Backbone as a chain_set.jsonl record, in Angstrom:
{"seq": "XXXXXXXXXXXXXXXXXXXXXXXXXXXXXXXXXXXXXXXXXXXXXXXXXXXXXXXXXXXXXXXXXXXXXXXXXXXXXXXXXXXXXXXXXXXX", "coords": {"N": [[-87.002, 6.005, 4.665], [-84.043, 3.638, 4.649], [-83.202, 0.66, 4.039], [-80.8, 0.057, 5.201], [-81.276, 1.581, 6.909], [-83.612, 0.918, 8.621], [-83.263, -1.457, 8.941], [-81.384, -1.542, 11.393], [-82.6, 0.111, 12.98], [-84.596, -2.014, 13.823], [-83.223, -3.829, 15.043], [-82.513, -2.13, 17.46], [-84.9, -2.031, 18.283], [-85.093, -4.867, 19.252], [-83.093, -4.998, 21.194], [-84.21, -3.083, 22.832], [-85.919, -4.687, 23.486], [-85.267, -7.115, 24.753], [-83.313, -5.686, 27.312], [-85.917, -4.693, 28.73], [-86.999, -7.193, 29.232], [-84.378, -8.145, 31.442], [-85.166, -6.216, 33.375], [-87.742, -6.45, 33.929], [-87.149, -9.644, 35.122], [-85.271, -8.82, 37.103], [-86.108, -8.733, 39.885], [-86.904, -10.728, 40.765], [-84.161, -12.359, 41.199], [-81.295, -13.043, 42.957], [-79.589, -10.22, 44.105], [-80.355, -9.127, 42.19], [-79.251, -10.011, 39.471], [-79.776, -11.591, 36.266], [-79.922, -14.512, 34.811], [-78.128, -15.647, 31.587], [-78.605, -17.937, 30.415], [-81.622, -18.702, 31.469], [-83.032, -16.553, 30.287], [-82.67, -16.876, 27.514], [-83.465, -19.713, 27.118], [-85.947, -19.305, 27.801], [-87.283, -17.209, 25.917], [-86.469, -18.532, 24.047], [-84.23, -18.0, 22.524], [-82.385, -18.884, 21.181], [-79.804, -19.669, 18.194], [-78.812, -21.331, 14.805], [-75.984, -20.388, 13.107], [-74.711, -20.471, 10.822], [-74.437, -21.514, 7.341], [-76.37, -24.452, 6.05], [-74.688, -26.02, 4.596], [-72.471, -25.715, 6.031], [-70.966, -26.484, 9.188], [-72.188, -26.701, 12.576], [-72.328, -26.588, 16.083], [-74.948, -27.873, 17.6], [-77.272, -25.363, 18.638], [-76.871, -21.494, 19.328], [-76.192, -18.928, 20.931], [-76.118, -16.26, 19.898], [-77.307, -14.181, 18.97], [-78.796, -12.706, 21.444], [-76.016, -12.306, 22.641], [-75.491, -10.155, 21.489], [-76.969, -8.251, 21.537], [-77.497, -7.798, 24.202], [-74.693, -6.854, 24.763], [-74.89, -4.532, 22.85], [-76.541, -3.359, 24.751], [-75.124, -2.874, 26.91], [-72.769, -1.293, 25.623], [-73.706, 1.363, 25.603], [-74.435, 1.676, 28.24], [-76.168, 0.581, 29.818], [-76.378, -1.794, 31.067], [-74.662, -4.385, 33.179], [-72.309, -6.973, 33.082], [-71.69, -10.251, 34.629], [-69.728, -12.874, 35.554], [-70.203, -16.357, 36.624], [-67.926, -19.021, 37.582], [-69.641, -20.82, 34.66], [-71.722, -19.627, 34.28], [-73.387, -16.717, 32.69], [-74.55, -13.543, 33.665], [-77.035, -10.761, 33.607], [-78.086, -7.325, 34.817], [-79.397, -4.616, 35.026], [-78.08, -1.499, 34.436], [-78.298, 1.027, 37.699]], "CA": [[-85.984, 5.299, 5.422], [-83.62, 3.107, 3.679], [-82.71, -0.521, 4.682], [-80.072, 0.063, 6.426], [-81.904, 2.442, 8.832], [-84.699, -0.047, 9.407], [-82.706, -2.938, 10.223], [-80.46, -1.197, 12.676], [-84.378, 0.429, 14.217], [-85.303, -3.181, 14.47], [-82.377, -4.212, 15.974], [-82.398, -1.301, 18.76], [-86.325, -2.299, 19.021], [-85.155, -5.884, 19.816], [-82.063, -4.488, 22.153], [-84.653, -2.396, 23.833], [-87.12, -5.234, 24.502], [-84.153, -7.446, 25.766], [-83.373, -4.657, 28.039], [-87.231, -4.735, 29.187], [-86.602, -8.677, 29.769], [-83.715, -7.914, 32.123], [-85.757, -5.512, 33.912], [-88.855, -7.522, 34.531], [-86.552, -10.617, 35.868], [-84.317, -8.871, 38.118], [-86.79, -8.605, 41.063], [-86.67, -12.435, 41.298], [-82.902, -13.255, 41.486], [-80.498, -12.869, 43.993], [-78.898, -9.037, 43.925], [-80.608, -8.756, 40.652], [-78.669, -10.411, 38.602], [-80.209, -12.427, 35.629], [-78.87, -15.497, 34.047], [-78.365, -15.497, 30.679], [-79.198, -19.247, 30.457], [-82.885, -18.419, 31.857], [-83.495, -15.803, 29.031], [-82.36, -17.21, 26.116], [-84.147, -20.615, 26.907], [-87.678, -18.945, 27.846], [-87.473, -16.686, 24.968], [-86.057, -19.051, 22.28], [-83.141, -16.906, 21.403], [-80.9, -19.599, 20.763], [-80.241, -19.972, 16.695], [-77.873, -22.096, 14.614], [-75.848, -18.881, 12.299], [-73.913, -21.116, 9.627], [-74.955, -22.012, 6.521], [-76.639, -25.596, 6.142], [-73.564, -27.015, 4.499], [-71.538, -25.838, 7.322], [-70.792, -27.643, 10.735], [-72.064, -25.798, 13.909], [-72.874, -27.794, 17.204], [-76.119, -27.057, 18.293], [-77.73, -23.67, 18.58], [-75.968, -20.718, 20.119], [-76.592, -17.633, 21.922], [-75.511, -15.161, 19.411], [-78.377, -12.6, 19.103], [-78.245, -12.63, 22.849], [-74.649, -12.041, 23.147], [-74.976, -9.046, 20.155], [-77.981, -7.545, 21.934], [-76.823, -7.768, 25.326], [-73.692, -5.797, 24.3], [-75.417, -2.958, 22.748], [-76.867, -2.522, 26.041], [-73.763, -2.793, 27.839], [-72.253, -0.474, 25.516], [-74.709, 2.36, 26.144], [-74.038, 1.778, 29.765], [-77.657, 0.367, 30.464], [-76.86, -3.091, 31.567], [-73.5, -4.564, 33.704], [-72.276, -8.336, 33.042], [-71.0, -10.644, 35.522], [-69.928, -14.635, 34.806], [-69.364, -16.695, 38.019], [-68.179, -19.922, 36.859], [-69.532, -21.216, 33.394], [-73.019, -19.308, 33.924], [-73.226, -15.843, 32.879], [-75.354, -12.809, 34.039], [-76.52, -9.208, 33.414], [-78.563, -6.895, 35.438], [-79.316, -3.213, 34.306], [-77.118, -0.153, 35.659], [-79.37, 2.027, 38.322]], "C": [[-85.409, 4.192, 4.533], [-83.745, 1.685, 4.644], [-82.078, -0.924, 5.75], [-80.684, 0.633, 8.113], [-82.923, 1.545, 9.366], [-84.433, -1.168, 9.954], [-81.623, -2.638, 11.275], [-81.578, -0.444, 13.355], [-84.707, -1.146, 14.542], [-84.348, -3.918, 15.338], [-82.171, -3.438, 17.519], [-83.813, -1.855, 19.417], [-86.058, -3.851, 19.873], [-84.356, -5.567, 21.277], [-83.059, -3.868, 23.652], [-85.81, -3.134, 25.023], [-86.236, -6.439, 25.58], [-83.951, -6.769, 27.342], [-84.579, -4.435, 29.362], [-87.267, -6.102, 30.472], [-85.982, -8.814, 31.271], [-84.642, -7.653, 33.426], [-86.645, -6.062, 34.802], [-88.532, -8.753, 35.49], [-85.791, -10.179, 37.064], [-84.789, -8.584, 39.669], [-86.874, -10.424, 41.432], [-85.256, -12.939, 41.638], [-82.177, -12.134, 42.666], [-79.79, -11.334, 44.223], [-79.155, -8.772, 42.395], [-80.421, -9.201, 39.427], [-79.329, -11.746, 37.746], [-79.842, -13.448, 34.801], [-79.36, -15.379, 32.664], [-78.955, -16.829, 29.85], [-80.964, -19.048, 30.278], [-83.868, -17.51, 30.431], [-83.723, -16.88, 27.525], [-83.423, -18.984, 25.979], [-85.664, -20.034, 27.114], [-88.049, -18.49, 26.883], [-86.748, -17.349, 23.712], [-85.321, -18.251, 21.519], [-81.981, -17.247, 21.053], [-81.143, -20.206, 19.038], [-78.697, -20.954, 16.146], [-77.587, -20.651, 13.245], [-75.339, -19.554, 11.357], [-75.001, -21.644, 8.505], [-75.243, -23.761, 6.426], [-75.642, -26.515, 5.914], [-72.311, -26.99, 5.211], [-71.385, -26.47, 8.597], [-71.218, -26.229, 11.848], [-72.784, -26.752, 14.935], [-73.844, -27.771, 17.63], [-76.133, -25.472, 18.055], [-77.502, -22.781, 19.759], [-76.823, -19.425, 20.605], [-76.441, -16.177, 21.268], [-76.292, -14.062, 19.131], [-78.685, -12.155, 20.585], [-77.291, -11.585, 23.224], [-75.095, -10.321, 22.328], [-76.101, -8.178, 20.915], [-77.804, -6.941, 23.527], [-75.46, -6.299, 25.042], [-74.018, -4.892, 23.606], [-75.907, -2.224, 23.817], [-75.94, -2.016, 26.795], [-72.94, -1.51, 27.281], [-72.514, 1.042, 25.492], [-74.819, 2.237, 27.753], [-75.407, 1.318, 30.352], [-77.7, -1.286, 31.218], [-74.92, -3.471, 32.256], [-73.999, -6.577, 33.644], [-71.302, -8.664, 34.05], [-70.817, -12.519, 35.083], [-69.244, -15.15, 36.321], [-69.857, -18.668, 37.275], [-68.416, -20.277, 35.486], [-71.044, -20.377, 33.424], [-72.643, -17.556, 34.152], [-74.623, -14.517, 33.32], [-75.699, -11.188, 34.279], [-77.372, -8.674, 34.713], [-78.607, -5.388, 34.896], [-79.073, -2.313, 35.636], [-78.181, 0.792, 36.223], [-78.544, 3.003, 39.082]], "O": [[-86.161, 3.747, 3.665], [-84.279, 1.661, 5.753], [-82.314, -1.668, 6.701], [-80.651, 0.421, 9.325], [-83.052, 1.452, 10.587], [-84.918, -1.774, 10.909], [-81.079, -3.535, 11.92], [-81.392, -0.392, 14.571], [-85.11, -1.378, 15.682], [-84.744, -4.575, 16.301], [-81.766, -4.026, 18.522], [-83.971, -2.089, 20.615], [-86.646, -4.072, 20.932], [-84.893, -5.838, 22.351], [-82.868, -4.027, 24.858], [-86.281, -2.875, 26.131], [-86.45, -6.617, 26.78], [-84.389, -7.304, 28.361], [-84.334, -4.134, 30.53], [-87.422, -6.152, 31.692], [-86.61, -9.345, 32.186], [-84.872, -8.489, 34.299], [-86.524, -6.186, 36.021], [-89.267, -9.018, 36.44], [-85.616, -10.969, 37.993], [-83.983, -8.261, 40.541], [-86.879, -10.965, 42.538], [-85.174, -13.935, 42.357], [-82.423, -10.986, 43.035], [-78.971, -11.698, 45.066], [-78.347, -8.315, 41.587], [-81.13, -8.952, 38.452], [-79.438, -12.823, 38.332], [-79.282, -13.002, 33.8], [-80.527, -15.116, 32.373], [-79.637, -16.737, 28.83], [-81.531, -19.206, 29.197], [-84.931, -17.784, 29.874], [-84.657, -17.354, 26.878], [-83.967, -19.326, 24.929], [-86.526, -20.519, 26.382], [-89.113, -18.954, 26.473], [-86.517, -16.795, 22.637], [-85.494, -17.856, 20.366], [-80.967, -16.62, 20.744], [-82.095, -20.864, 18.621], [-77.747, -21.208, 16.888], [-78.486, -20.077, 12.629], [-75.707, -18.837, 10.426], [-76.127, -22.077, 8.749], [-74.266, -24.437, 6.751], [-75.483, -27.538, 6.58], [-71.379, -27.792, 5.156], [-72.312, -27.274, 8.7], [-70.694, -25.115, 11.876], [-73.673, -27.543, 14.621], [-73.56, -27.462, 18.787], [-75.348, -24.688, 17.521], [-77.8, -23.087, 20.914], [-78.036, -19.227, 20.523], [-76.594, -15.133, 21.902], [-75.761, -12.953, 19.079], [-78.809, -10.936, 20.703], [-77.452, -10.51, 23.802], [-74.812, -9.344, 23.021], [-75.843, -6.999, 20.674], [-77.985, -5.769, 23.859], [-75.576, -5.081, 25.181], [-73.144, -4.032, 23.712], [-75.855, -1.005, 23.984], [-75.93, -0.884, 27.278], [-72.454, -0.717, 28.087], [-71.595, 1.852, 25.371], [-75.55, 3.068, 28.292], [-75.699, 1.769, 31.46], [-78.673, -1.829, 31.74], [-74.004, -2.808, 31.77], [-75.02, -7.219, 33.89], [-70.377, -7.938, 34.414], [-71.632, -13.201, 34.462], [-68.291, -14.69, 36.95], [-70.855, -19.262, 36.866], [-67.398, -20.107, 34.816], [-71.625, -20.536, 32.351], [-72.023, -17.055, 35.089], [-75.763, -14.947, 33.148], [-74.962, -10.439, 34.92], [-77.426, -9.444, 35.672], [-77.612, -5.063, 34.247], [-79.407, -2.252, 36.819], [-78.939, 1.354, 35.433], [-79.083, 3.925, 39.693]]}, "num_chains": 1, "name": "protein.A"}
C-alpha cells in the first residue's frame, strides 16, 4: 500500500469512527439530532491549521467539518443548523 492509500484508509477509519460518535449520541437529543459543538469539544477535535507564523483565531473545527462531509456525501449522515449551532444525525 502506498501513502496515499493509507492516509485516505486512515481518514475513512476516522470518518467511520465519527460516524460511530453520531450514532452513540443520537439517543440522547431531541429528534436525534447531535450538536456539533458537543462533539468536537468532548472529543478535542478542534485544531489551529496555519502555520505558526500565520494568524488564525483560536482553534477551529476543520477535521470535523471534512469528516462530517464525507459522511454526508455517502449519504450516511443529514445536517441541519438552527441559528448559529449546527447539527447532524445519521440517515435511517
Amino acid at each position: 500500500m502506498n501513502r496515499k492509500e493509507t492516509m485516505h484508509k486512515l481518514i475513512d477509519v476516522l470518518a467511520f469512527e465519527l460516524l460511530q460518535e453520531i450514532k452513540q449520541r443520537e439517543n440522547l437529543n431531541k429528534d436525534r439530532w447531535v450538536a456539533v459543538a458537543e462533539i468536537n469539544n468532548d472529543l478535542e477535535l478542534k485544531f489551529v491549521a496555519v502555520p505558526k507564523d500565520n494568524t488564525q483565531y483560536g482553534e477551529k473545527g476543520w477535521l470535523f467539518a471534512i469528516l462530517a462531509r464525507m459522511l454526508e456525501d455517502k449519504g450516511l449522515v443529514e445536517f441541519q443548523k438552527i441559528g448559529n449551532n449546527s447539527y447532524y444525525r445519521t440517515c435511517t
